[in-house]
PDB file of C-alpha atoms in Angstrom:
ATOM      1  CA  UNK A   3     -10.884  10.765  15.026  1.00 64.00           C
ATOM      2  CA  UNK A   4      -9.544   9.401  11.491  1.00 71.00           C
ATOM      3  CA  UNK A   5      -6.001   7.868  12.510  1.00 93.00           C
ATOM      4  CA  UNK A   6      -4.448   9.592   9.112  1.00 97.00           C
ATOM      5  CA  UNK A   7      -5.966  11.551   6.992  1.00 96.00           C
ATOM      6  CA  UNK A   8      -5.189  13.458   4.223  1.00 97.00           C
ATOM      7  CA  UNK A   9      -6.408  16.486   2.168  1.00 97.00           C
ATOM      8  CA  UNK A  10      -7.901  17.431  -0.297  1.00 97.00           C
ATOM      9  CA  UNK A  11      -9.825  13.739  -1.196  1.00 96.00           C
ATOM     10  CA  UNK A  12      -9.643  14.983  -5.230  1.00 97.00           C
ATOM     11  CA  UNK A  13      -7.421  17.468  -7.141  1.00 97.00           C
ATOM     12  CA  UNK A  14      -7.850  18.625 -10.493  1.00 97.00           C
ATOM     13  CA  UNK A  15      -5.450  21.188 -11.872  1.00 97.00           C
ATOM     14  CA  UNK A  16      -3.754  22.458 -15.097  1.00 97.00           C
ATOM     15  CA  UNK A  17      -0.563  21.173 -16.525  1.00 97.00           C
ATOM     16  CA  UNK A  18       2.007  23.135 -15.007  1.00 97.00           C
ATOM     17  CA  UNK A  19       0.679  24.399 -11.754  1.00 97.00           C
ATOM     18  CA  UNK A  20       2.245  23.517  -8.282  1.00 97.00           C
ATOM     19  CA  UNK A  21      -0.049  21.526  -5.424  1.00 97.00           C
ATOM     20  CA  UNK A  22       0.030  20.264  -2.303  1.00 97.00           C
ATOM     21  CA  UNK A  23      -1.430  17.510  -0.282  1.00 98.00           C
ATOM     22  CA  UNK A  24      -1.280  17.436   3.286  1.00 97.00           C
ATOM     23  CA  UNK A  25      -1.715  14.536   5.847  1.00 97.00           C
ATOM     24  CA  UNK A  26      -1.667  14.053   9.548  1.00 97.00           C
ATOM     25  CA  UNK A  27      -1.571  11.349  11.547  1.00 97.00           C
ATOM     26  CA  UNK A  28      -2.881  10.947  15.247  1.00 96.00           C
ATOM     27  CA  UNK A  29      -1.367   7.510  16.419  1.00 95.00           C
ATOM     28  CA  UNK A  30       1.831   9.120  17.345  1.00 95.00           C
ATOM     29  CA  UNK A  31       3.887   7.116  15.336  1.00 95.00           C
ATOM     30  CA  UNK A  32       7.557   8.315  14.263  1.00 95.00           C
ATOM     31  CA  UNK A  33       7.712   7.462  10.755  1.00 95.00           C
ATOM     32  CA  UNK A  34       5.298   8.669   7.938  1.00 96.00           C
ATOM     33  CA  UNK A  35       5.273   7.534   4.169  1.00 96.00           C
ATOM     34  CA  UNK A  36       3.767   9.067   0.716  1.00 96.00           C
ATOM     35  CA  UNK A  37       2.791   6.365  -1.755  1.00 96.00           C
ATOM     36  CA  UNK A  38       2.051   6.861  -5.349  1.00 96.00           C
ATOM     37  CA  UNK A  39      -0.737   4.465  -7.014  1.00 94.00           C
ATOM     38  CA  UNK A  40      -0.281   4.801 -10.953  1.00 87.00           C
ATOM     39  CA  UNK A  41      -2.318   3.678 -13.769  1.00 84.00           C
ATOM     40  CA  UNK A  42      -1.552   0.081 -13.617  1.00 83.00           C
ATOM     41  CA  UNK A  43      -2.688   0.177  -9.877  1.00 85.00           C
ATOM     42  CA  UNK A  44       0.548  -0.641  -8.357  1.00 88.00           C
ATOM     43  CA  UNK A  45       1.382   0.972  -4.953  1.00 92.00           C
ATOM     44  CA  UNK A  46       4.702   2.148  -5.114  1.00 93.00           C
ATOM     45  CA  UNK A  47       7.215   4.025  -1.928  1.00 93.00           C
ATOM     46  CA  UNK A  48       7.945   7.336  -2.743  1.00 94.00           C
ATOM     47  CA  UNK A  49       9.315   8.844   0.054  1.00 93.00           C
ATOM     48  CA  UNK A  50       9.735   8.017   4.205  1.00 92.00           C
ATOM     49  CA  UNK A  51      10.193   9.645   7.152  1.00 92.00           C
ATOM     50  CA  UNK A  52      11.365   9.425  10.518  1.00 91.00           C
ATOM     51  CA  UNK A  53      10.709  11.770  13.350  1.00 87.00           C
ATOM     52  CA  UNK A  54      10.767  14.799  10.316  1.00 84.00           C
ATOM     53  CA  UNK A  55      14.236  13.246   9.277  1.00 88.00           C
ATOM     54  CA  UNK A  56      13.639  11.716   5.267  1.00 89.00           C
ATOM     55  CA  UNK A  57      14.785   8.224   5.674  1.00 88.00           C
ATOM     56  CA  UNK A  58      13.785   6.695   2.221  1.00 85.00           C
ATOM     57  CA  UNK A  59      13.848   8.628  -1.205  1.00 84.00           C
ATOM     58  CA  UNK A  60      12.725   6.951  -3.989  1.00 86.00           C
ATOM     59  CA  UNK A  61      13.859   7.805  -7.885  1.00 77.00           C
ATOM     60  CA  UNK A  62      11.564  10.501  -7.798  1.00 86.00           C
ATOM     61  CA  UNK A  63      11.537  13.630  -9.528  1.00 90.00           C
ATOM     62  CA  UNK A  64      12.952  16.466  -8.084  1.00 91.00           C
ATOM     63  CA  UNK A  65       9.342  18.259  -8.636  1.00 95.00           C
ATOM     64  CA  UNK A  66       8.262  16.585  -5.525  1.00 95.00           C
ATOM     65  CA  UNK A  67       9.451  17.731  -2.466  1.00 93.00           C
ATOM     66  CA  UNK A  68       8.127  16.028   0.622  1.00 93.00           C
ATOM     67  CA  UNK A  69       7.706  18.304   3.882  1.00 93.00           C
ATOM     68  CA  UNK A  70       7.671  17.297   7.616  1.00 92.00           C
ATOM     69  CA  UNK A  71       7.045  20.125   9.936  1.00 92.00           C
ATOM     70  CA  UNK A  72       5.968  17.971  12.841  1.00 92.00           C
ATOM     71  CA  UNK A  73       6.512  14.256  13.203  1.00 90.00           C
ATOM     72  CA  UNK A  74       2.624  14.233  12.955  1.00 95.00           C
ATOM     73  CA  UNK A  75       2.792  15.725   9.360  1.00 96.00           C
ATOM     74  CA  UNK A  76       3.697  14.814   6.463  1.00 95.00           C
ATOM     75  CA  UNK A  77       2.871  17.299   3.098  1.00 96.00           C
ATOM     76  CA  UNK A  78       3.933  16.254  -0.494  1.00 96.00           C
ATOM     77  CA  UNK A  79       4.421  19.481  -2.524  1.00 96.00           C
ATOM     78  CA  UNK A  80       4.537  19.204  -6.343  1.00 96.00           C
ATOM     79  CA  UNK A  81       5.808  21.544  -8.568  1.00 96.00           C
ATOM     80  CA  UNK A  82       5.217  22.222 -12.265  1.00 97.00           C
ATOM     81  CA  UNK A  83       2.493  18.951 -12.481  1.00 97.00           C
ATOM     82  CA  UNK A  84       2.591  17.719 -15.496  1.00 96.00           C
ATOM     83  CA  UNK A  85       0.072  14.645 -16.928  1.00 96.00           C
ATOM     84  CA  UNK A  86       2.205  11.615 -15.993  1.00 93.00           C
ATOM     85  CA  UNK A  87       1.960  13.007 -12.300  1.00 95.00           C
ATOM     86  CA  UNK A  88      -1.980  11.691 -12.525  1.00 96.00           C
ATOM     87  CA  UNK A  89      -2.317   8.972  -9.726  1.00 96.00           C
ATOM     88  CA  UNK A  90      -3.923   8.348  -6.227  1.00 96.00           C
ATOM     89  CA  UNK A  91      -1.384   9.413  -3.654  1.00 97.00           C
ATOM     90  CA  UNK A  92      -1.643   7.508  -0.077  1.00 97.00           C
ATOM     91  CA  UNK A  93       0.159   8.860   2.837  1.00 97.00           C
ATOM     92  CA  UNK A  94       0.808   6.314   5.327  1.00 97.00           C
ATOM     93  CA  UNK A  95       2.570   6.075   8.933  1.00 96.00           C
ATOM     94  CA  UNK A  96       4.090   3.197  11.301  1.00 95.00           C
ATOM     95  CA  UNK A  97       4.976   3.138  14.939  1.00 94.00           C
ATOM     96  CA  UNK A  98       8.708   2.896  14.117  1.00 89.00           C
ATOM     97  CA  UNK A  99       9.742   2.237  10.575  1.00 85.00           C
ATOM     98  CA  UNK A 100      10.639  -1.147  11.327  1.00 85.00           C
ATOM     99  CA  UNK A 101      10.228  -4.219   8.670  1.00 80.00           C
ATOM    100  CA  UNK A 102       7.999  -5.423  10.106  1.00 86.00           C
ATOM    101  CA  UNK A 103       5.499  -2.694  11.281  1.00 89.00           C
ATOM    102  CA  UNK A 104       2.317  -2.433  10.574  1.00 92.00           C
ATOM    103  CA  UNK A 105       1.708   0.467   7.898  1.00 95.00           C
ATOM    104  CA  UNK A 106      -1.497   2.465   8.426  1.00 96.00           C
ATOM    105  CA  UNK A 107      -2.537   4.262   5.387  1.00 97.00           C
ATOM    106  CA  UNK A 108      -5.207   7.531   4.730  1.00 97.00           C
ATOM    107  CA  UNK A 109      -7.977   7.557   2.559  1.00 96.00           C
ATOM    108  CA  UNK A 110      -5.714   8.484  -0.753  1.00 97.00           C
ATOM    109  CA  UNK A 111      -5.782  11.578  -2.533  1.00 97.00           C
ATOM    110  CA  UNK A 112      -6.730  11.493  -6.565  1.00 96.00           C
ATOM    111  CA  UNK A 113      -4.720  13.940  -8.532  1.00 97.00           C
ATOM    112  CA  UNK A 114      -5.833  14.708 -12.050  1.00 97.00           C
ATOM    113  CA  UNK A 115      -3.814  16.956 -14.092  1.00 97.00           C
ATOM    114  CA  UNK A 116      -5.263  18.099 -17.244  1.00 96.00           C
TER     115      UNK A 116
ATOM    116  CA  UNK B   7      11.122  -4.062 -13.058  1.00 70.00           C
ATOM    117  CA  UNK B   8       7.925  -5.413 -11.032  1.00 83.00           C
ATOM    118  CA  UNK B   9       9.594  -7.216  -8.240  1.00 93.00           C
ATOM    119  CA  UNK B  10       5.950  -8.540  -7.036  1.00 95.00           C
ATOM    120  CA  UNK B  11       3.027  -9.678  -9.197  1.00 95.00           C
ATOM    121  CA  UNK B  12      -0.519 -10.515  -8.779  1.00 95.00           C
ATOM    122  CA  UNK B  13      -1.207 -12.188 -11.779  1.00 92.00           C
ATOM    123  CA  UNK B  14      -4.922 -12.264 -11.226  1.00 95.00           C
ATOM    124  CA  UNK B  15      -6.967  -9.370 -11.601  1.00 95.00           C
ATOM    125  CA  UNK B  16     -10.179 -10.332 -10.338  1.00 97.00           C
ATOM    126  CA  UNK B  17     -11.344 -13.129  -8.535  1.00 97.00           C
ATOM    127  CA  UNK B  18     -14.835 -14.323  -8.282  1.00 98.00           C
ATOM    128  CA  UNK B  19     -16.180 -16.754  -5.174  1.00 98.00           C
ATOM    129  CA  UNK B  20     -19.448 -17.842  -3.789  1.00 98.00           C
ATOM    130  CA  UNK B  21     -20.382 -17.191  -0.420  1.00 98.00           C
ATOM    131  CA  UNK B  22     -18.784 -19.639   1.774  1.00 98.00           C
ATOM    132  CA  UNK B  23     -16.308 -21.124  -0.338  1.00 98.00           C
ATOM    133  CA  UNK B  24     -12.804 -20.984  -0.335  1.00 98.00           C
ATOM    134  CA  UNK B  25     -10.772 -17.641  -1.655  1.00 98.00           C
ATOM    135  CA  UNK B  26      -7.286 -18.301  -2.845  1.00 98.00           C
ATOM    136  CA  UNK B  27      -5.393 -14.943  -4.071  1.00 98.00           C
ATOM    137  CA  UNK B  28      -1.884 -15.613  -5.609  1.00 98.00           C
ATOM    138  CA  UNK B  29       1.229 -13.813  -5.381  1.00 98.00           C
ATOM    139  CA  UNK B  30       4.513 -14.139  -6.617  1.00 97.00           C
ATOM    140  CA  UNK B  31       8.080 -12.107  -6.126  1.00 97.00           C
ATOM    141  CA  UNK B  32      10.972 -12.336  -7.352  1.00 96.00           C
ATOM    142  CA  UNK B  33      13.874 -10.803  -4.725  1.00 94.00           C
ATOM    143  CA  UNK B  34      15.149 -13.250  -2.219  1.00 94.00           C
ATOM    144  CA  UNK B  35      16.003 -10.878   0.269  1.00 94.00           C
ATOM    145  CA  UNK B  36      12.295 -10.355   1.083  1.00 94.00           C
ATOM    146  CA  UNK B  37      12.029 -11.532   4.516  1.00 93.00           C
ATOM    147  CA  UNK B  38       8.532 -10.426   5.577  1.00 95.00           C
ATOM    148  CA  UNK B  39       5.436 -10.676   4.048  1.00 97.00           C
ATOM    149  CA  UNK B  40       2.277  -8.214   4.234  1.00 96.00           C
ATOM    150  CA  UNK B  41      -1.958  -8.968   2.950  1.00 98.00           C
ATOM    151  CA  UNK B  42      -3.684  -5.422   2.990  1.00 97.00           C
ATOM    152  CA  UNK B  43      -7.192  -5.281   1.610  1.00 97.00           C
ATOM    153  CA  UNK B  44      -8.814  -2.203   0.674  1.00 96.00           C
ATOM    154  CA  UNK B  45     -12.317  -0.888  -0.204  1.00 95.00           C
ATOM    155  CA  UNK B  46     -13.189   1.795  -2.667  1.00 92.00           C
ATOM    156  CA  UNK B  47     -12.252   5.379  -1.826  1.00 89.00           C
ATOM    157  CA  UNK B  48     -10.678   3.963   1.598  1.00 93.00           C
ATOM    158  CA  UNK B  49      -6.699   3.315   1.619  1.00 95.00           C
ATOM    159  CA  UNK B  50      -5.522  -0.475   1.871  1.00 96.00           C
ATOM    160  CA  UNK B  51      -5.885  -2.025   5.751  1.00 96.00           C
ATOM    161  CA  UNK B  52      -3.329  -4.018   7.490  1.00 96.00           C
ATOM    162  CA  UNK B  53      -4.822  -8.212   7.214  1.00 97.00           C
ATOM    163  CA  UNK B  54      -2.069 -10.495   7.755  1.00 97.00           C
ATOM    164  CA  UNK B  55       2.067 -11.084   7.475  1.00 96.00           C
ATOM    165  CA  UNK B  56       4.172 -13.530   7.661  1.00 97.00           C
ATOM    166  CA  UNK B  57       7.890 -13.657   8.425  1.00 95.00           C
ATOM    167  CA  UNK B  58      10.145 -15.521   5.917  1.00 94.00           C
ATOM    168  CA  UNK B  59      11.331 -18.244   8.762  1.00 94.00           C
ATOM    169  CA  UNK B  60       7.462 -19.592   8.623  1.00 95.00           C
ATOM    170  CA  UNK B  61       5.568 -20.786   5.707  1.00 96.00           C
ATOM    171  CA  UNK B  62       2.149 -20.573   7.680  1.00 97.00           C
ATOM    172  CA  UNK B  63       0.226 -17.900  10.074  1.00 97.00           C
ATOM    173  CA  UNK B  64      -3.308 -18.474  10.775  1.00 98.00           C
ATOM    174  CA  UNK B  65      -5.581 -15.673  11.965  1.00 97.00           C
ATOM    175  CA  UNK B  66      -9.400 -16.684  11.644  1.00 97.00           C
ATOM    176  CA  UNK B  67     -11.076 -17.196   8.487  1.00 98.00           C
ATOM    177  CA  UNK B  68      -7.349 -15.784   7.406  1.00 98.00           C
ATOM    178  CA  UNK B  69      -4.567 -18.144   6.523  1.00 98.00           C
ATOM    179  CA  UNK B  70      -1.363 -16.850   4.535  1.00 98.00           C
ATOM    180  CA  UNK B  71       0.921 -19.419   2.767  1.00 98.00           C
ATOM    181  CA  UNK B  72       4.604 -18.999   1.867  1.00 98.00           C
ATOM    182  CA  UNK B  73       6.623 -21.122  -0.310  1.00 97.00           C
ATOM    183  CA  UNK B  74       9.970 -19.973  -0.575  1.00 96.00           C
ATOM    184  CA  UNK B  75      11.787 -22.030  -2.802  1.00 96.00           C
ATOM    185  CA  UNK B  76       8.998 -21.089  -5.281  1.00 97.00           C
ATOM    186  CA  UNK B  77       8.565 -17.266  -4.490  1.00 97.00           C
ATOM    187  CA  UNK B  78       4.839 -17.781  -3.897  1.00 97.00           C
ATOM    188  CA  UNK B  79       2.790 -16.794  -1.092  1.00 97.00           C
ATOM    189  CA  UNK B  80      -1.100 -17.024  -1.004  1.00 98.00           C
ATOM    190  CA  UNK B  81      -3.529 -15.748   0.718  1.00 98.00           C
ATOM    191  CA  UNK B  82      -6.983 -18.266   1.842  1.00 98.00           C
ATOM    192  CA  UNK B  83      -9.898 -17.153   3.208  1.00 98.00           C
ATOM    193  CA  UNK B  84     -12.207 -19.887   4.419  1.00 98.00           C
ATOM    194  CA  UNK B  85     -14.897 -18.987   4.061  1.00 98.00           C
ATOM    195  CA  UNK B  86     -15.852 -16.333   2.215  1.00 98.00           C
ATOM    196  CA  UNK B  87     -18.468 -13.680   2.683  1.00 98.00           C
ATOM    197  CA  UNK B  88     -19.638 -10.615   0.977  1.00 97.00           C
ATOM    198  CA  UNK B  89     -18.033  -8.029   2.935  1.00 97.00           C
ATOM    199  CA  UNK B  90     -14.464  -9.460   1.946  1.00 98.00           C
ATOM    200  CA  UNK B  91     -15.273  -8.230  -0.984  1.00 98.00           C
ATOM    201  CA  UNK B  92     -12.672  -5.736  -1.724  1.00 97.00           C
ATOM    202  CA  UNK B  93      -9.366  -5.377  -3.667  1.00 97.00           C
ATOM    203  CA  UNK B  94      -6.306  -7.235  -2.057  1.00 98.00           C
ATOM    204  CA  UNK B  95      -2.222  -6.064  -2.162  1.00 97.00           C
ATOM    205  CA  UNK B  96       0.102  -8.136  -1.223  1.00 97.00           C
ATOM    206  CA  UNK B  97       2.907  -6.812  -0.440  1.00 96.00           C
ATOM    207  CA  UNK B  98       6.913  -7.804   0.440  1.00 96.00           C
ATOM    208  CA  UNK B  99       9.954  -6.192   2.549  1.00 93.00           C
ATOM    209  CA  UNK B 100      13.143  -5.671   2.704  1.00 90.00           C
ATOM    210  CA  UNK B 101      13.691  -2.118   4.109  1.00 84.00           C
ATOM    211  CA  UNK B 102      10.790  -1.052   2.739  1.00 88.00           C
ATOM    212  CA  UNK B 103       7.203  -2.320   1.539  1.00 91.00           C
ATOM    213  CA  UNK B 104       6.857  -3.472  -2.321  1.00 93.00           C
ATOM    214  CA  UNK B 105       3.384  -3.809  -3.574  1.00 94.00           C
ATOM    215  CA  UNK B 106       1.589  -6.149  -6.246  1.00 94.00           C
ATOM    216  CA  UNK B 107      -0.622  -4.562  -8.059  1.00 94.00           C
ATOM    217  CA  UNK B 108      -4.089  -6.349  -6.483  1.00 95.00           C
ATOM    218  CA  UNK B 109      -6.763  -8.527  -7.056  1.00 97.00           C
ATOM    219  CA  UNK B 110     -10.107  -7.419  -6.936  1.00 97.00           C
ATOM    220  CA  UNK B 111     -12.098 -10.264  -4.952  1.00 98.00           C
ATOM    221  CA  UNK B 112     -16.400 -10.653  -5.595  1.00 98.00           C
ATOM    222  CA  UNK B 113     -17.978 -12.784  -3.174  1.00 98.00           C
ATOM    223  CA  UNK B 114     -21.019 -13.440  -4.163  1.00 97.00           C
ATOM    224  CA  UNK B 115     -24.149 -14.570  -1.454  1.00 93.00           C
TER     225      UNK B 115
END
């Protein structure tokens, strides 16, 4: 009964290849967010969304392409990886997108491309 | 451009005692004010907030300070015990969330 979870928990792939993480949430909140944890540990927004319509878009390559078949889900597709793309990637969802809601965040995803 | 900083990696407290994290931003039109804390292979948990019209909000052992004219907020716990252990994000809005970078907190018994 994990309120969002993601998958897979650990990634490793080859420079180059394309990946996915999925994540679900079951709090039936509208709005769901990917974050991107780099080296120097900050947490930084990549991308929102709000009832499947993409709200925020950070400066983000174009290799990553966010997916929201369901306001429940929320995948982050990556396409030709390549090393800088090595970071823990949270997903993370809030009852309404507001400033001040409460963000819930899964358990993080490590990606390590070799 | 980091717009807010926890200049403290790592704190260190004994059991009982007083934590103080620190952090500092650096855009005035943040107007509310987020603590998450987060153990190891878990993602970060909602503590505490505060709105930018208040410069306190108490919830338990969990008090959050905001000084606006010096772009500082802080985070006490009083007091400490081992399972607050953990790393702690603070984190600022305007639209959306921006995150320091965390302190790791040890409480030791």
């Amino acid at each position: 009964d994990t309120a969002v979870s993601q998958t897979p928990k650990y990634l490793v792939t080859q420079m180059g290849n394309d990946k996915s993480i999925k994540c679900e949430q079951n709090l039936g909140h509208d709005t769901m967010y990917w974050y991107k944890q780099d080296s120097k540990k900050f947490l930084k927004i990549m991308f929102s969304y709000n009832n499947k319509e993409l709200i925020i878009n950070e400066t983000v390559p174009n290799r990553f392409s966010p997916k929201s078949p369901d306001k429940a889900h929320l995948n982050l597709h990556i396409n030709s990886l390549e090393l800088g793309d090595s970071a823990v990637y949270f997903c993370a969802s809030s009852p309404s997108g507001g400033a001040q809601d409460t963000q819930y965040f899964g358990p993080g995803t490590r990606l390590t491309v070799l | 451009d980091q717009q807010v900083k926890q200049n403290s990696p790592s704190l260190s407290v004994q059991e009982g005692r007083i934590s103080i994290l620190n952090c500092d931003y650096t855009n005035s039109m943040f107007d509310y004010f987020l603590w998450y804390k987060k153990y190891p292979a878990e993602g970060p948990t909602f503590l505490i907030s505060i709105s930018s019209i208040k410069d306190k909000n108490e919830d338990g052992r969990f008090t959050v300070f905001l000084n606006k004219s010096a772009k500082h907020l802080s985070l006490h716990i009083v007091p400490s015990q081992p399972g607050d252990s953990a790393v702690y994000f603070c984190a600022a809005s305007h639209g959306k969330l921006t995150f320091g970078q965390g302190t790791i907190l040890t409480v030791h018994p």
